Amino acid sequence: MIRCSKCGQVHAITKSGVVRGKQRYYCKDCRVYFTIPPVTGIHSDDYDKTAASRPGHIATILDIARALNISKSTVSRALQGHTDIKEETREAVVNMARQLDYQPNLLAKSLVRSKTNTIGIIVPEFVNSFFPTVIIGAQEIAGEAGYNVLICQSQESVRTEIANTQALLASRVDGVIISMTRETSNFDHLRVFERHGIPIVFFNRTCEQIAASRVFVNDYEGAFAAVEHLIVNGYKKIAHIGGPSGLRLSQNRLKGYLDALKQHRLPVNDKWIIQHDLTKENAWNCAEKLLSPQKRPDAIFCVNDPAAIQTLLYAKRKGIKVPEEVGIVGFSDDPISSIIEPQLTTVKQPVSEMGKIAMRILLEHIEKGMGQYSPFDTILPTSLIIRQSSVRK
Amino acid sequence: MIRCSKCGQVHAITKSGVVRGKQRYYCKDCRVYFTIPPVTGIHSDDYDKTAASRPGHIATILDIARALNISKSTVSRALQGHTDIKEETREAVVNMARQLDYQPNLLAKSLVRSKTNTIGIIVPEFVNSFFPTVIIGAQEIAGEAGYNVLICQSQESVRTEIANTQALLASRVDGVIISMTRETSNFDHLRVFERHGIPIVFFNRTCEQIAASRVFVNDYEGAFAAVEHLIVNGYKKIAHIGGPSGLRLSQNRLKGYLDALKQHRLPVNDKWIIQHDLTKENAWNCAEKLLSPQKRPDAIFCVNDPAAIQTLLYAKRKGIKVPEEVGIVGFSDDPISSIIEPQLTTVKQPVSEMGKIAMRILLEHIEKGMGQYSPFDTILPTSLIIRQSSVRK
DNA sequence: GTGAAAGCGCTAACAT
DNA sequence: ATGTTAGCGCTTTCAC
């Protein structure tokens, strides 16, 4: 509350410019200009170093500036490597920064630049090795380009995925890389990124409804090759444990499976195509459902390796011989696949590469800026790794 | 109350210097500079939405305020659920927020609050399942408490670890959970957190030199039990593939190994204690070194499961029968351990629990504030999972 | 080559 | 119950 220096009143006070760094006030009643005298006699010039070195304080450019008796702007410019700063000044600043343990406040920088240099990544889980491996690849590229990565797990829940998108928006990430949950069928929550000009790149579990770049493997060909391989090895009654029908990946792997059967004039048996929700437990149940009946298939093509591994374990548990009685092929080349016995035949995909490529594309989009790029698909090749689970001796 | 000379609005006005003794103002909406004219002009109440709805713009509280013709503060308070806000106003604000797709800018909030509600986690890698599992646990607890998590991989490199600490500091995380690299022996880079009052909690690979809380398992007992189990099962020439000597964990597991041998009056053979750098390749080499000579051990206790798995694979490759010719025990209960054949006997540790506990302790420390808490250790129990790799039929 | 000042979006102390 | 103001730490005109 400001009082007039003459009449002591508060009601007729307005601000009136600034003199020597102090706010000047004007009392309309008294027609008098005045400033607020400092409470203590100490002039603000003598900078109290204790303030900056109080426990926990992280030095700011202001601390550096005061210590060197120069301005914030100069410090800022020196630290950024601005060209028109005297070499001598720059050195002094850099040294003082080191001395004061200065660490730039990215929050402030990001706020003023409207750029966080942070990429959000949303993955359904990281229990299995697939997503961690993608993240490692993505993080490598991001790091090289000076970007940080904010990792979110949706835990295969759309609710969590929505919360993740909000968290990323609130953190003002510059871009997003996402592989959706198995249950995502409405994509409205992802449109906020579109609306705000934040580029998205989908990978693995992609989305047709949103105009964004996508990176995935040729699921159709991979599946086709896997099933054809089973056929060539003499399997005739081939079943399929498919993924959630909402995922493009499931649809394409299913299509590859069906086409391979058709092309080789093998019958398609609806009872032998079952849907798997991608949980470990359900994979076991699927295996049970397929392998229990008397009239059971002689081979199973699984939508991914975790499912194939559970199937293999189930068969072993039940004493069903693999590959003699039943052949099994998975998808992904999980590290476990080469360790389990019999070793699992699988469709290998370039996992870490997928993360790298997704990140490269995203950074490109960010660089170009909203509306200045066109989304595109990158389809990576797969290769069939033939091991023991699908080859009768 | 100052209104823009052009649009008549009050909310987009800021001061902009002084001209001829008059305060100059600036309207952000109209991008117009003006001073107060002697006569009050006409003002219009219709707020030009185009400014706020230009493509890419993320609504701020100012947009909400303008749309409702109230002040920023009221919006801020309404959004925070402040008690002394008229119910009607709050509803209007919340609705407008939804309508404008408002998402609070955490950068700004964190900047002003000096609190980011973000926890940094540094782990050496996440190729193996151990660290991802810890992170999942930690993230669960953090999420419940309204905290986000920033994950860094040091890739077992001190250089990267240092970069990680700087990144976390720059992001002004409220606390740090860390498991060090295998080569970290100087801890100066971690002291910045100490200096700035940012609490750290170590887990698994901990550090004595820094006063911070630590969470780890009883490595000594786990190792002792594992080796004793081998002895009880008739193994007499027991080797040890140990971890990097700098890690407390390696030391304690080694000590447990040695004490078990001593207690059972078995000889300690220096050639049978070799150090492993925790890479996959090196594990294989260690196995080779131990199992190649004529006079080879009849059992190996490995510092962790990845090493034990490589050892087992090596033995299989060389046709050395496990557990008949050589018994193997690991540490961690990696998912692969129950799948590989023969199944691996291992010392199980509560992995996800470790992450949860570390996070709970850290949040507690953060809550209490610098100097208001004392660091302490939490030692979790292990349990021996006896499988096939260590039991002769 | 350097400084002054505005402003990024928000909260909070202080006024009404 | 609501508005005004001053920062949080930084970058970036603009002025000299």
mmCIF file of N, CA, C and O in Angstrom, chain A residues 48 58 71 87 96 147 158 168 175 183 190 196 229 293 304 308 322 342 355 368 385 392:
data_model
loop_
_atom_site.group_PDB
_atom_site.id
_atom_site.type_symbol
_atom_site.label_atom_id
_atom_site.label_comp_id
_atom_site.label_asym_id
_atom_site.label_seq_id
_atom_site.Cartn_x
_atom_site.Cartn_y
_atom_site.Cartn_z
ATOM 1 N N ASP A 48 24.906 -8.666 -1.810
ATOM 2 C CA ASP A 48 25.142 -9.571 -0.689
ATOM 3 C C ASP A 48 25.392 -10.982 -1.187
ATOM 4 O O ASP A 48 24.481 -11.669 -1.609
ATOM 5 N N ILE A 58 20.802 -22.401 -6.354
ATOM 6 C CA ILE A 58 21.507 -22.708 -7.591
ATOM 7 C C ILE A 58 21.784 -21.380 -8.287
ATOM 8 O O ILE A 58 20.880 -20.573 -8.469
ATOM 9 N N SER A 71 26.244 -6.988 -16.859
ATOM 10 C CA SER A 71 24.798 -7.198 -16.918
ATOM 11 C C SER A 71 24.428 -8.638 -17.249
ATOM 12 O O SER A 71 25.212 -9.386 -17.832
ATOM 13 N N GLU A 87 36.320 -11.425 -26.021
ATOM 14 C CA GLU A 87 36.870 -12.717 -25.631
ATOM 15 C C GLU A 87 37.157 -12.752 -24.135
ATOM 16 O O GLU A 87 36.869 -13.731 -23.447
ATOM 17 N N MET A 96 33.580 -17.867 -14.090
ATOM 18 C CA MET A 96 32.714 -17.614 -12.941
ATOM 19 C C MET A 96 31.569 -18.630 -12.890
ATOM 20 O O MET A 96 31.171 -19.090 -11.828
ATOM 21 N N TYR A 147 18.501 -33.298 -27.738
ATOM 22 C CA TYR A 147 17.151 -33.409 -27.204
ATOM 23 C C TYR A 147 17.104 -34.369 -26.022
ATOM 24 O O TYR A 147 17.844 -35.357 -25.978
ATOM 25 N N VAL A 158 -6.004 -47.120 -21.946
ATOM 26 C CA VAL A 158 -6.304 -45.875 -22.662
ATOM 27 C C VAL A 158 -6.363 -44.711 -21.681
ATOM 28 O O VAL A 158 -5.881 -43.620 -21.967
ATOM 29 N N LEU A 168 2.454 -34.817 -21.277
ATOM 30 C CA LEU A 168 3.423 -34.380 -22.284
ATOM 31 C C LEU A 168 3.092 -32.984 -22.799
ATOM 32 O O LEU A 168 3.977 -32.156 -23.013
ATOM 33 N N GLY A 175 7.763 -32.726 -29.508
ATOM 34 C CA GLY A 175 7.261 -33.740 -30.410
ATOM 35 C C GLY A 175 6.984 -35.019 -29.638
ATOM 36 O O GLY A 175 7.428 -35.157 -28.497
ATOM 37 N N GLU A 183 -5.811 -51.268 -26.657
ATOM 38 C CA GLU A 183 -7.244 -50.978 -26.652
ATOM 39 C C GLU A 183 -7.603 -49.615 -27.228
ATOM 40 O O GLU A 183 -8.768 -49.248 -27.257
ATOM 41 N N LEU A 190 -5.218 -37.874 -29.015
ATOM 42 C CA LEU A 190 -3.959 -37.616 -29.696
ATOM 43 C C LEU A 190 -4.055 -36.382 -30.595
ATOM 44 O O LEU A 190 -3.048 -35.836 -31.027
ATOM 45 N N HIS A 196 -2.138 -28.400 -31.722
ATOM 46 C CA HIS A 196 -1.136 -27.467 -31.227
ATOM 47 C C HIS A 196 0.163 -27.505 -32.025
ATOM 48 O O HIS A 196 1.171 -26.958 -31.604
ATOM 49 N N HIS A 229 7.003 -70.630 -44.579
ATOM 50 C CA HIS A 229 8.087 -71.460 -44.056
ATOM 51 C C HIS A 229 7.526 -72.702 -43.345
ATOM 52 O O HIS A 229 8.028 -73.821 -43.529
ATOM 53 N N PRO A 293 -7.657 -79.615 -27.666
ATOM 54 C CA PRO A 293 -8.604 -80.517 -28.343
ATOM 55 C C PRO A 293 -7.901 -81.699 -29.015
ATOM 56 O O PRO A 293 -6.702 -81.633 -29.304
ATOM 57 N N ASN A 304 3.371 -62.443 -31.759
ATOM 58 C CA ASN A 304 4.667 -61.921 -31.282
ATOM 59 C C ASN A 304 5.409 -62.987 -30.479
ATOM 60 O O ASN A 304 4.866 -64.063 -30.201
ATOM 61 N N ALA A 308 4.485 -66.556 -28.482
ATOM 62 C CA ALA A 308 5.073 -67.803 -28.968
ATOM 63 C C ALA A 308 5.803 -68.518 -27.840
ATOM 64 O O ALA A 308 5.769 -69.748 -27.734
ATOM 65 N N VAL A 322 7.731 -80.179 -29.623
ATOM 66 C CA VAL A 322 7.987 -79.108 -30.584
ATOM 67 C C VAL A 322 9.387 -79.350 -31.143
ATOM 68 O O VAL A 322 10.327 -79.558 -30.360
ATOM 69 N N PRO A 342 12.985 -75.942 -27.525
ATOM 70 C CA PRO A 342 13.801 -75.657 -28.712
ATOM 71 C C PRO A 342 13.789 -74.174 -29.035
ATOM 72 O O PRO A 342 12.832 -73.491 -28.728
ATOM 73 N N GLY A 355 13.298 -47.291 -33.455
ATOM 74 C CA GLY A 355 13.347 -46.132 -32.560
ATOM 75 C C GLY A 355 14.183 -45.019 -33.159
ATOM 76 O O GLY A 355 13.802 -43.844 -33.123
ATOM 77 N N LYS A 368 11.263 -28.586 -39.479
ATOM 78 C CA LYS A 368 10.538 -27.926 -40.559
ATOM 79 C C LYS A 368 9.422 -27.045 -40.028
ATOM 80 O O LYS A 368 9.131 -26.004 -40.589
ATOM 81 N N ILE A 385 14.090 -65.693 -39.039
ATOM 82 C CA ILE A 385 15.203 -66.390 -38.401
ATOM 83 C C ILE A 385 14.729 -67.815 -38.131
ATOM 84 O O ILE A 385 13.874 -68.040 -37.277
ATOM 85 N N ARG A 392 11.123 -79.810 -38.535
ATOM 86 C CA ARG A 392 11.131 -81.212 -38.091
ATOM 87 C C ARG A 392 12.435 -81.847 -38.522
ATOM 88 O O ARG A 392 12.911 -81.621 -39.645
#
